[in-house]
JSON list of C-alpha atoms in Angstrom, two decimals:
[
{"chain": "A", "resi": 76, "resn": "UNK", "atom": "CA", "xyz": [-45.61, -31.38, -25.16]},
{"chain": "A", "resi": 77, "resn": "UNK", "atom": "CA", "xyz": [-47.69, -31.67, -21.99]},
{"chain": "A", "resi": 78, "resn": "UNK", "atom": "CA", "xyz": [-48.52, -34.37, -19.46]},
{"chain": "A", "resi": 79, "resn": "UNK", "atom": "CA", "xyz": [-50.21, -37.47, -20.87]},
{"chain": "A", "resi": 80, "resn": "UNK", "atom": "CA", "xyz": [-52.40, -38.20, -17.84]},
{"chain": "A", "resi": 81, "resn": "UNK", "atom": "CA", "xyz": [-53.14, -36.64, -14.46]},
{"chain": "A", "resi": 82, "resn": "UNK", "atom": "CA", "xyz": [-53.93, -39.03, -11.61]},
{"chain": "A", "resi": 83, "resn": "UNK", "atom": "CA", "xyz": [-55.91, -37.83, -8.58]},
{"chain": "A", "resi": 84, "resn": "UNK", "atom": "CA", "xyz": [-54.94, -40.06, -5.66]},
{"chain": "A", "resi": 85, "resn": "UNK", "atom": "CA", "xyz": [-56.84, -39.98, -2.39]},
{"chain": "A", "resi": 86, "resn": "UNK", "atom": "CA", "xyz": [-54.94, -40.38, 0.89]},
{"chain": "A", "resi": 87, "resn": "UNK", "atom": "CA", "xyz": [-55.02, -43.58, 2.93]},
{"chain": "A", "resi": 88, "resn": "UNK", "atom": "CA", "xyz": [-56.79, -44.28, 6.23]},
{"chain": "A", "resi": 89, "resn": "UNK", "atom": "CA", "xyz": [-56.21, -41.63, 8.90]},
{"chain": "A", "resi": 90, "resn": "UNK", "atom": "CA", "xyz": [-55.43, -42.44, 12.53]},
{"chain": "A", "resi": 91, "resn": "UNK", "atom": "CA", "xyz": [-58.61, -41.06, 14.10]},
{"chain": "A", "resi": 92, "resn": "UNK", "atom": "CA", "xyz": [-59.66, -43.14, 17.14]},
{"chain": "A", "resi": 93, "resn": "UNK", "atom": "CA", "xyz": [-62.24, -40.56, 18.23]},
{"chain": "A", "resi": 94, "resn": "UNK", "atom": "CA", "xyz": [-64.01, -40.60, 14.87]},
{"chain": "A", "resi": 95, "resn": "UNK", "atom": "CA", "xyz": [-64.21, -36.84, 14.38]},
{"chain": "A", "resi": 96, "resn": "UNK", "atom": "CA", "xyz": [-64.42, -34.86, 11.16]},
{"chain": "A", "resi": 97, "resn": "UNK", "atom": "CA", "xyz": [-60.81, -33.74, 10.99]},
{"chain": "A", "resi": 98, "resn": "UNK", "atom": "CA", "xyz": [-61.00, -31.48, 7.93]},
{"chain": "A", "resi": 99, "resn": "UNK", "atom": "CA", "xyz": [-57.95, -29.22, 7.85]},
{"chain": "A", "resi": 100, "resn": "UNK", "atom": "CA", "xyz": [-57.00, -29.79, 11.51]},
{"chain": "A", "resi": 101, "resn": "UNK", "atom": "CA", "xyz": [-53.29, -30.46, 12.06]},
{"chain": "A", "resi": 102, "resn": "UNK", "atom": "CA", "xyz": [-51.99, -33.68, 13.56]},
{"chain": "A", "resi": 103, "resn": "UNK", "atom": "CA", "xyz": [-54.04, -36.18, 11.60]},
{"chain": "A", "resi": 104, "resn": "UNK", "atom": "CA", "xyz": [-51.61, -38.52, 9.89]},
{"chain": "A", "resi": 105, "resn": "UNK", "atom": "CA", "xyz": [-52.03, -41.97, 8.43]},
{"chain": "A", "resi": 106, "resn": "UNK", "atom": "CA", "xyz": [-52.70, -45.06, 10.51]},
{"chain": "A", "resi": 107, "resn": "UNK", "atom": "CA", "xyz": [-50.56, -48.17, 10.03]},
{"chain": "A", "resi": 108, "resn": "UNK", "atom": "CA", "xyz": [-53.24, -49.45, 7.67]},
{"chain": "A", "resi": 109, "resn": "UNK", "atom": "CA", "xyz": [-53.25, -46.08, 5.91]},
{"chain": "A", "resi": 110, "resn": "UNK", "atom": "CA", "xyz": [-49.55, -46.40, 5.16]},
{"chain": "A", "resi": 111, "resn": "UNK", "atom": "CA", "xyz": [-50.19, -49.82, 3.61]},
{"chain": "A", "resi": 112, "resn": "UNK", "atom": "CA", "xyz": [-52.97, -48.29, 1.51]},
{"chain": "A", "resi": 113, "resn": "UNK", "atom": "CA", "xyz": [-50.69, -45.50, 0.33]},
{"chain": "A", "resi": 114, "resn": "UNK", "atom": "CA", "xyz": [-48.10, -48.08, -0.68]},
{"chain": "A", "resi": 115, "resn": "UNK", "atom": "CA", "xyz": [-50.76, -49.97, -2.63]},
{"chain": "A", "resi": 116, "resn": "UNK", "atom": "CA", "xyz": [-51.53, -46.81, -4.62]},
{"chain": "A", "resi": 117, "resn": "UNK", "atom": "CA", "xyz": [-47.83, -46.29, -5.33]},
{"chain": "A", "resi": 118, "resn": "UNK", "atom": "CA", "xyz": [-47.47, -49.92, -6.42]},
{"chain": "A", "resi": 119, "resn": "UNK", "atom": "CA", "xyz": [-50.44, -49.56, -8.78]},
{"chain": "A", "resi": 120, "resn": "UNK", "atom": "CA", "xyz": [-48.94, -46.51, -10.46]},
{"chain": "A", "resi": 121, "resn": "UNK", "atom": "CA", "xyz": [-45.56, -48.19, -10.76]},
{"chain": "A", "resi": 122, "resn": "UNK", "atom": "CA", "xyz": [-47.06, -51.36, -12.26]},
{"chain": "A", "resi": 123, "resn": "UNK", "atom": "CA", "xyz": [-48.61, -49.32, -15.07]},
{"chain": "A", "resi": 124, "resn": "UNK", "atom": "CA", "xyz": [-45.10, -48.76, -16.45]},
{"chain": "A", "resi": 125, "resn": "UNK", "atom": "CA", "xyz": [-45.94, -45.15, -17.27]},
{"chain": "A", "resi": 126, "resn": "UNK", "atom": "CA", "xyz": [-43.43, -42.37, -16.61]},
{"chain": "A", "resi": 127, "resn": "UNK", "atom": "CA", "xyz": [-44.48, -40.01, -13.80]},
{"chain": "A", "resi": 128, "resn": "UNK", "atom": "CA", "xyz": [-42.76, -36.66, -14.12]},
{"chain": "A", "resi": 129, "resn": "UNK", "atom": "CA", "xyz": [-44.23, -34.66, -11.23]},
{"chain": "A", "resi": 130, "resn": "UNK", "atom": "CA", "xyz": [-45.93, -35.14, -7.88]},
{"chain": "A", "resi": 131, "resn": "UNK", "atom": "CA", "xyz": [-48.10, -32.46, -6.29]},
{"chain": "A", "resi": 132, "resn": "UNK", "atom": "CA", "xyz": [-49.72, -32.83, -2.86]},
{"chain": "A", "resi": 133, "resn": "UNK", "atom": "CA", "xyz": [-52.18, -31.11, -0.58]},
{"chain": "A", "resi": 134, "resn": "UNK", "atom": "CA", "xyz": [-50.34, -29.50, 2.37]},
{"chain": "A", "resi": 135, "resn": "UNK", "atom": "CA", "xyz": [-52.12, -31.62, 4.99]},
{"chain": "A", "resi": 136, "resn": "UNK", "atom": "CA", "xyz": [-50.23, -34.34, 6.84]},
{"chain": "A", "resi": 137, "resn": "UNK", "atom": "CA", "xyz": [-52.28, -37.29, 5.58]},
{"chain": "A", "resi": 138, "resn": "UNK", "atom": "CA", "xyz": [-51.72, -36.39, 1.94]},
{"chain": "A", "resi": 139, "resn": "UNK", "atom": "CA", "xyz": [-48.02, -35.69, 2.40]},
{"chain": "A", "resi": 140, "resn": "UNK", "atom": "CA", "xyz": [-47.60, -39.09, 4.06]},
{"chain": "A", "resi": 141, "resn": "UNK", "atom": "CA", "xyz": [-49.65, -40.75, 1.31]},
{"chain": "A", "resi": 142, "resn": "UNK", "atom": "CA", "xyz": [-47.41, -39.16, -1.31]},
{"chain": "A", "resi": 143, "resn": "UNK", "atom": "CA", "xyz": [-44.20, -40.50, 0.27]},
{"chain": "A", "resi": 144, "resn": "UNK", "atom": "CA", "xyz": [-44.24, -43.98, -1.34]},
{"chain": "A", "resi": 145, "resn": "UNK", "atom": "CA", "xyz": [-45.10, -42.46, -4.72]},
{"chain": "A", "resi": 146, "resn": "UNK", "atom": "CA", "xyz": [-42.18, -40.07, -4.38]},
{"chain": "A", "resi": 147, "resn": "UNK", "atom": "CA", "xyz": [-39.90, -42.99, -3.51]},
{"chain": "A", "resi": 148, "resn": "UNK", "atom": "CA", "xyz": [-41.16, -45.13, -6.39]},
{"chain": "A", "resi": 149, "resn": "UNK", "atom": "CA", "xyz": [-40.50, -42.48, -9.04]},
{"chain": "A", "resi": 150, "resn": "UNK", "atom": "CA", "xyz": [-37.64, -40.53, -7.46]},
{"chain": "A", "resi": 151, "resn": "UNK", "atom": "CA", "xyz": [-39.66, -37.33, -7.23]},
{"chain": "A", "resi": 152, "resn": "UNK", "atom": "CA", "xyz": [-39.74, -34.39, -4.84]},
{"chain": "A", "resi": 153, "resn": "UNK", "atom": "CA", "xyz": [-43.37, -33.63, -3.86]},
{"chain": "A", "resi": 154, "resn": "UNK", "atom": "CA", "xyz": [-44.54, -30.06, -4.47]},
{"chain": "A", "resi": 155, "resn": "UNK", "atom": "CA", "xyz": [-47.15, -28.61, -2.11]},
{"chain": "A", "resi": 156, "resn": "UNK", "atom": "CA", "xyz": [-50.29, -27.45, -3.95]},
{"chain": "A", "resi": 157, "resn": "UNK", "atom": "CA", "xyz": [-52.78, -25.42, -1.90]},
{"chain": "A", "resi": 158, "resn": "UNK", "atom": "CA", "xyz": [-55.31, -25.75, -4.72]},
{"chain": "A", "resi": 159, "resn": "UNK", "atom": "CA", "xyz": [-56.02, -29.40, -3.94]},
{"chain": "A", "resi": 160, "resn": "UNK", "atom": "CA", "xyz": [-56.51, -29.07, -0.17]},
{"chain": "A", "resi": 161, "resn": "UNK", "atom": "CA", "xyz": [-59.50, -30.36, 1.81]},
{"chain": "A", "resi": 162, "resn": "UNK", "atom": "CA", "xyz": [-62.44, -27.89, 1.76]},
{"chain": "A", "resi": 163, "resn": "UNK", "atom": "CA", "xyz": [-63.28, -25.79, 4.80]},
{"chain": "A", "resi": 164, "resn": "UNK", "atom": "CA", "xyz": [-65.97, -27.29, 7.02]},
{"chain": "A", "resi": 165, "resn": "UNK", "atom": "CA", "xyz": [-68.01, -25.79, 9.90]},
{"chain": "A", "resi": 166, "resn": "UNK", "atom": "CA", "xyz": [-68.24, -29.24, 11.51]},
{"chain": "A", "resi": 167, "resn": "UNK", "atom": "CA", "xyz": [-64.48, -29.68, 11.66]},
{"chain": "A", "resi": 168, "resn": "UNK", "atom": "CA", "xyz": [-63.42, -31.15, 15.00]},
{"chain": "A", "resi": 169, "resn": "UNK", "atom": "CA", "xyz": [-66.86, -32.54, 15.82]},
{"chain": "A", "resi": 170, "resn": "UNK", "atom": "CA", "xyz": [-68.71, -35.80, 15.45]},
{"chain": "A", "resi": 171, "resn": "UNK", "atom": "CA", "xyz": [-71.37, -35.18, 12.80]},
{"chain": "A", "resi": 172, "resn": "UNK", "atom": "CA", "xyz": [-74.11, -37.21, 14.48]},
{"chain": "A", "resi": 173, "resn": "UNK", "atom": "CA", "xyz": [-73.71, -35.17, 17.67]},
{"chain": "A", "resi": 174, "resn": "UNK", "atom": "CA", "xyz": [-73.20, -31.79, 16.02]},
{"chain": "A", "resi": 175, "resn": "UNK", "atom": "CA", "xyz": [-76.48, -31.85, 14.08]},
{"chain": "A", "resi": 176, "resn": "UNK", "atom": "CA", "xyz": [-78.38, -32.15, 17.38]},
{"chain": "A", "resi": 177, "resn": "UNK", "atom": "CA", "xyz": [-76.96, -28.86, 18.67]},
{"chain": "A", "resi": 178, "resn": "UNK", "atom": "CA", "xyz": [-78.96, -25.70, 17.79]},
{"chain": "A", "resi": 179, "resn": "UNK", "atom": "CA", "xyz": [-75.73, -23.73, 17.37]},
{"chain": "A", "resi": 180, "resn": "UNK", "atom": "CA", "xyz": [-74.94, -25.76, 14.27]},
{"chain": "A", "resi": 181, "resn": "UNK", "atom": "CA", "xyz": [-78.40, -25.64, 12.66]},
{"chain": "A", "resi": 182, "resn": "UNK", "atom": "CA", "xyz": [-77.77, -22.41, 10.67]},
{"chain": "A", "resi": 183, "resn": "UNK", "atom": "CA", "xyz": [-75.02, -24.25, 8.80]},
{"chain": "A", "resi": 184, "resn": "UNK", "atom": "CA", "xyz": [-77.52, -26.82, 7.52]},
{"chain": "A", "resi": 185, "resn": "UNK", "atom": "CA", "xyz": [-79.91, -24.45, 5.74]},
{"chain": "A", "resi": 186, "resn": "UNK", "atom": "CA", "xyz": [-78.62, -25.06, 2.22]},
{"chain": "A", "resi": 187, "resn": "UNK", "atom": "CA", "xyz": [-77.17, -28.51, 1.49]},
{"chain": "A", "resi": 188, "resn": "UNK", "atom": "CA", "xyz": [-77.08, -27.66, -2.22]},
{"chain": "A", "resi": 189, "resn": "UNK", "atom": "CA", "xyz": [-74.24, -25.14, -1.74]},
{"chain": "A", "resi": 190, "resn": "UNK", "atom": "CA", "xyz": [-73.35, -26.56, 0.88]},
{"chain": "A", "resi": 191, "resn": "UNK", "atom": "CA", "xyz": [-73.87, -23.97, 3.62]},
{"chain": "A", "resi": 192, "resn": "UNK", "atom": "CA", "xyz": [-71.56, -25.71, 6.13]},
{"chain": "A", "resi": 193, "resn": "UNK", "atom": "CA", "xyz": [-68.39, -25.22, 4.14]},
{"chain": "A", "resi": 194, "resn": "UNK", "atom": "CA", "xyz": [-66.71, -24.25, 0.88]},
{"chain": "A", "resi": 195, "resn": "UNK", "atom": "CA", "xyz": [-69.13, -24.07, -2.03]},
{"chain": "A", "resi": 196, "resn": "UNK", "atom": "CA", "xyz": [-68.98, -26.88, -4.59]},
{"chain": "A", "resi": 197, "resn": "UNK", "atom": "CA", "xyz": [-68.42, -24.28, -7.32]},
{"chain": "A", "resi": 198, "resn": "UNK", "atom": "CA", "xyz": [-65.35, -22.98, -5.47]},
{"chain": "A", "resi": 199, "resn": "UNK", "atom": "CA", "xyz": [-63.94, -26.49, -5.08]},
{"chain": "A", "resi": 200, "resn": "UNK", "atom": "CA", "xyz": [-64.56, -27.09, -8.78]},
{"chain": "A", "resi": 201, "resn": "UNK", "atom": "CA", "xyz": [-62.71, -23.95, -9.85]},
{"chain": "A", "resi": 202, "resn": "UNK", "atom": "CA", "xyz": [-59.58, -24.58, -7.84]},
{"chain": "A", "resi": 203, "resn": "UNK", "atom": "CA", "xyz": [-59.43, -28.30, -8.63]},
{"chain": "A", "resi": 204, "resn": "UNK", "atom": "CA", "xyz": [-59.87, -27.82, -12.37]},
{"chain": "A", "resi": 205, "resn": "UNK", "atom": "CA", "xyz": [-57.25, -25.08, -12.28]},
{"chain": "A", "resi": 206, "resn": "UNK", "atom": "CA", "xyz": [-54.86, -27.44, -10.45]},
{"chain": "A", "resi": 207, "resn": "UNK", "atom": "CA", "xyz": [-55.46, -30.24, -12.94]},
{"chain": "A", "resi": 208, "resn": "UNK", "atom": "CA", "xyz": [-54.95, -27.93, -15.92]},
{"chain": "A", "resi": 209, "resn": "UNK", "atom": "CA", "xyz": [-51.79, -26.54, -14.34]},
{"chain": "A", "resi": 210, "resn": "UNK", "atom": "CA", "xyz": [-50.57, -30.10, -13.76]},
{"chain": "A", "resi": 211, "resn": "UNK", "atom": "CA", "xyz": [-51.00, -30.93, -17.44]},
{"chain": "A", "resi": 212, "resn": "UNK", "atom": "CA", "xyz": [-48.96, -27.89, -18.44]},
{"chain": "A", "resi": 213, "resn": "UNK", "atom": "CA", "xyz": [-46.29, -28.28, -15.76]},
{"chain": "A", "resi": 214, "resn": "UNK", "atom": "CA", "xyz": [-44.21, -30.98, -17.48]},
{"chain": "A", "resi": 215, "resn": "UNK", "atom": "CA", "xyz": [-42.98, -31.64, -20.99]},
{"chain": "A", "resi": 216, "resn": "UNK", "atom": "CA", "xyz": [-43.98, -35.32, -20.97]},
{"chain": "A", "resi": 217, "resn": "UNK", "atom": "CA", "xyz": [-45.07, -38.15, -18.70]},
{"chain": "A", "resi": 218, "resn": "UNK", "atom": "CA", "xyz": [-47.85, -38.19, -16.11]},
{"chain": "A", "resi": 219, "resn": "UNK", "atom": "CA", "xyz": [-48.53, -36.03, -13.06]},
{"chain": "A", "resi": 220, "resn": "UNK", "atom": "CA", "xyz": [-49.89, -37.31, -9.73]},
{"chain": "A", "resi": 221, "resn": "UNK", "atom": "CA", "xyz": [-51.99, -35.10, -7.43]},
{"chain": "A", "resi": 222, "resn": "UNK", "atom": "CA", "xyz": [-52.55, -36.47, -3.91]},
{"chain": "A", "resi": 223, "resn": "UNK", "atom": "CA", "xyz": [-55.74, -34.92, -2.56]},
{"chain": "A", "resi": 224, "resn": "UNK", "atom": "CA", "xyz": [-58.94, -35.62, -0.64]},
{"chain": "A", "resi": 225, "resn": "UNK", "atom": "CA", "xyz": [-62.30, -37.28, -1.16]},
{"chain": "A", "resi": 226, "resn": "UNK", "atom": "CA", "xyz": [-64.58, -34.31, -1.80]},
{"chain": "A", "resi": 227, "resn": "UNK", "atom": "CA", "xyz": [-62.23, -32.37, -4.11]},
{"chain": "A", "resi": 228, "resn": "UNK", "atom": "CA", "xyz": [-61.64, -35.50, -6.19]},
{"chain": "A", "resi": 229, "resn": "UNK", "atom": "CA", "xyz": [-65.35, -36.32, -6.30]},
{"chain": "A", "resi": 230, "resn": "UNK", "atom": "CA", "xyz": [-66.29, -32.76, -7.32]},
{"chain": "A", "resi": 231, "resn": "UNK", "atom": "CA", "xyz": [-63.72, -32.97, -10.11]},
{"chain": "A", "resi": 232, "resn": "UNK", "atom": "CA", "xyz": [-65.32, -36.20, -11.29]},
{"chain": "A", "resi": 233, "resn": "UNK", "atom": "CA", "xyz": [-68.81, -34.66, -11.19]},
{"chain": "A", "resi": 234, "resn": "UNK", "atom": "CA", "xyz": [-67.64, -31.59, -13.08]},
{"chain": "A", "resi": 235, "resn": "UNK", "atom": "CA", "xyz": [-65.92, -33.53, -15.85]},
{"chain": "A", "resi": 236, "resn": "UNK", "atom": "CA", "xyz": [-68.85, -35.92, -16.11]},
{"chain": "A", "resi": 237, "resn": "UNK", "atom": "CA", "xyz": [-71.29, -33.02, -16.38]},
{"chain": "A", "resi": 238, "resn": "UNK", "atom": "CA", "xyz": [-73.26, -34.13, -13.32]},
{"chain": "A", "resi": 239, "resn": "UNK", "atom": "CA", "xyz": [-74.90, -32.01, -10.62]},
{"chain": "A", "resi": 240, "resn": "UNK", "atom": "CA", "xyz": [-72.87, -31.28, -7.50]},
{"chain": "A", "resi": 241, "resn": "UNK", "atom": "CA", "xyz": [-75.45, -31.95, -4.71]},
{"chain": "A", "resi": 242, "resn": "UNK", "atom": "CA", "xyz": [-75.08, -35.56, -3.61]},
{"chain": "A", "resi": 243, "resn": "UNK", "atom": "CA", "xyz": [-75.14, -37.98, -0.68]},
{"chain": "A", "resi": 244, "resn": "UNK", "atom": "CA", "xyz": [-71.61, -37.97, 0.84]},
{"chain": "A", "resi": 245, "resn": "UNK", "atom": "CA", "xyz": [-72.04, -41.64, 1.73]},
{"chain": "A", "resi": 246, "resn": "UNK", "atom": "CA", "xyz": [-72.31, -42.57, -1.95]},
{"chain": "A", "resi": 247, "resn": "UNK", "atom": "CA", "xyz": [-69.14, -40.99, -3.30]},
{"chain": "A", "resi": 248, "resn": "UNK", "atom": "CA", "xyz": [-67.08, -43.28, -5.50]},
{"chain": "A", "resi": 249, "resn": "UNK", "atom": "CA", "xyz": [-63.76, -42.23, -4.02]},
{"chain": "A", "resi": 250, "resn": "UNK", "atom": "CA", "xyz": [-62.33, -44.91, -1.74]},
{"chain": "A", "resi": 251, "resn": "UNK", "atom": "CA", "xyz": [-59.24, -44.51, 0.40]},
{"chain": "A", "resi": 252, "resn": "UNK", "atom": "CA", "xyz": [-56.09, -44.54, -1.76]},
{"chain": "A", "resi": 253, "resn": "UNK", "atom": "CA", "xyz": [-58.18, -44.73, -4.93]},
{"chain": "A", "resi": 254, "resn": "UNK", "atom": "CA", "xyz": [-56.84, -43.35, -8.21]},
{"chain": "A", "resi": 255, "resn": "UNK", "atom": "CA", "xyz": [-58.99, -41.32, -10.63]},
{"chain": "A", "resi": 256, "resn": "UNK", "atom": "CA", "xyz": [-57.27, -40.65, -13.94]},
{"chain": "A", "resi": 257, "resn": "UNK", "atom": "CA", "xyz": [-57.89, -37.88, -16.46]},
{"chain": "A", "resi": 258, "resn": "UNK", "atom": "CA", "xyz": [-56.66, -37.08, -19.94]},
{"chain": "A", "resi": 259, "resn": "UNK", "atom": "CA", "xyz": [-56.95, -33.84, -21.87]},
{"chain": "A", "resi": 260, "resn": "UNK", "atom": "CA", "xyz": [-58.23, -34.22, -25.43]},
{"chain": "A", "resi": 261, "resn": "UNK", "atom": "CA", "xyz": [-59.47, -32.03, -28.24]},
{"chain": "A", "resi": 262, "resn": "UNK", "atom": "CA", "xyz": [-63.21, -31.50, -28.29]},
{"chain": "A", "resi": 263, "resn": "UNK", "atom": "CA", "xyz": [-63.19, -32.88, -31.84]},
{"chain": "A", "resi": 264, "resn": "UNK", "atom": "CA", "xyz": [-59.99, -34.92, -32.15]},
{"chain": "A", "resi": 265, "resn": "UNK", "atom": "CA", "xyz": [-61.20, -37.07, -35.02]},
{"chain": "A", "resi": 266, "resn": "UNK", "atom": "CA", "xyz": [-62.27, -34.22, -37.27]},
{"chain": "A", "resi": 267, "resn": "UNK", "atom": "CA", "xyz": [-60.10, -33.43, -40.31]},
{"chain": "A", "resi": 268, "resn": "UNK", "atom": "CA", "xyz": [-61.84, -30.10, -40.79]},
{"chain": "A", "resi": 269, "resn": "UNK", "atom": "CA", "xyz": [-59.27, -27.31, -40.13]},
{"chain": "A", "resi": 270, "resn": "UNK", "atom": "CA", "xyz": [-62.11, -25.15, -38.87]},
{"chain": "A", "resi": 271, "resn": "UNK", "atom": "CA", "xyz": [-63.25, -27.72, -36.31]},
{"chain": "A", "resi": 272, "resn": "UNK", "atom": "CA", "xyz": [-63.22, -26.79, -32.63]},
{"chain": "A", "resi": 273, "resn": "UNK", "atom": "CA", "xyz": [-59.87, -27.89, -31.19]},
{"chain": "A", "resi": 274, "resn": "UNK", "atom": "CA", "xyz": [-60.61, -26.73, -27.65]},
{"chain": "A", "resi": 275, "resn": "UNK", "atom": "CA", "xyz": [-59.06, -29.04, -25.05]},
{"chain": "A", "resi": 276, "resn": "UNK", "atom": "CA", "xyz": [-61.30, -30.71, -22.53]},
{"chain": "A", "resi": 277, "resn": "UNK", "atom": "CA", "xyz": [-60.85, -33.14, -19.66]},
{"chain": "A", "resi": 278, "resn": "UNK", "atom": "CA", "xyz": [-62.09, -36.73, -19.83]},
{"chain": "A", "resi": 279, "resn": "UNK", "atom": "CA", "xyz": [-61.99, -39.31, -17.07]},
{"chain": "A", "resi": 280, "resn": "UNK", "atom": "CA", "xyz": [-60.37, -42.48, -18.35]},
{"chain": "A", "resi": 281, "resn": "UNK", "atom": "CA", "xyz": [-59.99, -44.70, -15.28]},
{"chain": "A", "resi": 282, "resn": "UNK", "atom": "CA", "xyz": [-60.90, -45.26, -11.65]},
{"chain": "A", "resi": 283, "resn": "UNK", "atom": "CA", "xyz": [-59.25, -47.99, -9.56]},
{"chain": "A", "resi": 284, "resn": "UNK", "atom": "CA", "xyz": [-59.07, -48.99, -5.90]},
{"chain": "A", "resi": 285, "resn": "UNK", "atom": "CA", "xyz": [-55.60, -50.47, -5.32]},
{"chain": "A", "resi": 286, "resn": "UNK", "atom": "CA", "xyz": [-56.29, -50.83, -1.59]},
{"chain": "A", "resi": 287, "resn": "UNK", "atom": "CA", "xyz": [-59.67, -52.56, -2.03]},
{"chain": "A", "resi": 288, "resn": "UNK", "atom": "CA", "xyz": [-58.51, -55.63, -0.10]},
{"chain": "A", "resi": 289, "resn": "UNK", "atom": "CA", "xyz": [-57.75, -53.40, 2.90]},
{"chain": "A", "resi": 290, "resn": "UNK", "atom": "CA", "xyz": [-61.01, -51.41, 2.88]},
{"chain": "A", "resi": 291, "resn": "UNK", "atom": "CA", "xyz": [-63.01, -53.79, 5.08]},
{"chain": "A", "resi": 292, "resn": "UNK", "atom": "CA", "xyz": [-60.59, -53.21, 7.97]},
{"chain": "A", "resi": 293, "resn": "UNK", "atom": "CA", "xyz": [-60.49, -49.44, 7.46]},
{"chain": "A", "resi": 294, "resn": "UNK", "atom": "CA", "xyz": [-62.47, -46.61, 9.05]},
{"chain": "A", "resi": 295, "resn": "UNK", "atom": "CA", "xyz": [-63.38, -43.84, 6.66]},
{"chain": "A", "resi": 296, "resn": "UNK", "atom": "CA", "xyz": [-65.07, -40.90, 8.35]},
{"chain": "A", "resi": 297, "resn": "UNK", "atom": "CA", "xyz": [-64.85, -38.99, 5.07]},
{"chain": "A", "resi": 298, "resn": "UNK", "atom": "CA", "xyz": [-66.41, -35.55, 4.92]},
{"chain": "A", "resi": 299, "resn": "UNK", "atom": "CA", "xyz": [-69.82, -33.84, 4.65]}
]
């Protein structure tokens, strides 16, 4: 037996009055609105009436705080998972619109397909898929929740969907406190042929925005 579903939950709004790209910087926790968003995600998972057997979280403050209401709802102890952390970013601690005007930052913009300003998409893909696969195998039954960040969740979506990684960061379908759900199925589940390929593969089965009603009041600097 393994997990039935793995849910990738993004953190809620971060308290960030200066509007900088916070990346992996310490001290960036949820705003009051962000805590409400995190609760909305927990409520959504609870309303599904599905057992959740494990909760894994990125080590950053905003994800740990976003995991708290999920932990309370299901009586779970969150486990820190470095594999689902925010990617590294050369623009961390800056305002993007100002940074791109400074010549010192221009070398980091030479290859947006990689991208050259931070962790490669292929690297994010490897560690996120490994974390999801490990999550499936970590319990005997029930679901597993991973609380992570926008870009890692979006790259996982692109990978599973078979889409190219280069994209416009402003067009990611990964809202604050959104939930992207995956299942692991056989490549040919319906085949009765004993020789058929039974390799397991990931499929995305749902995407919801439990905090949609709060989004208009939120600030989402996101990432590059």
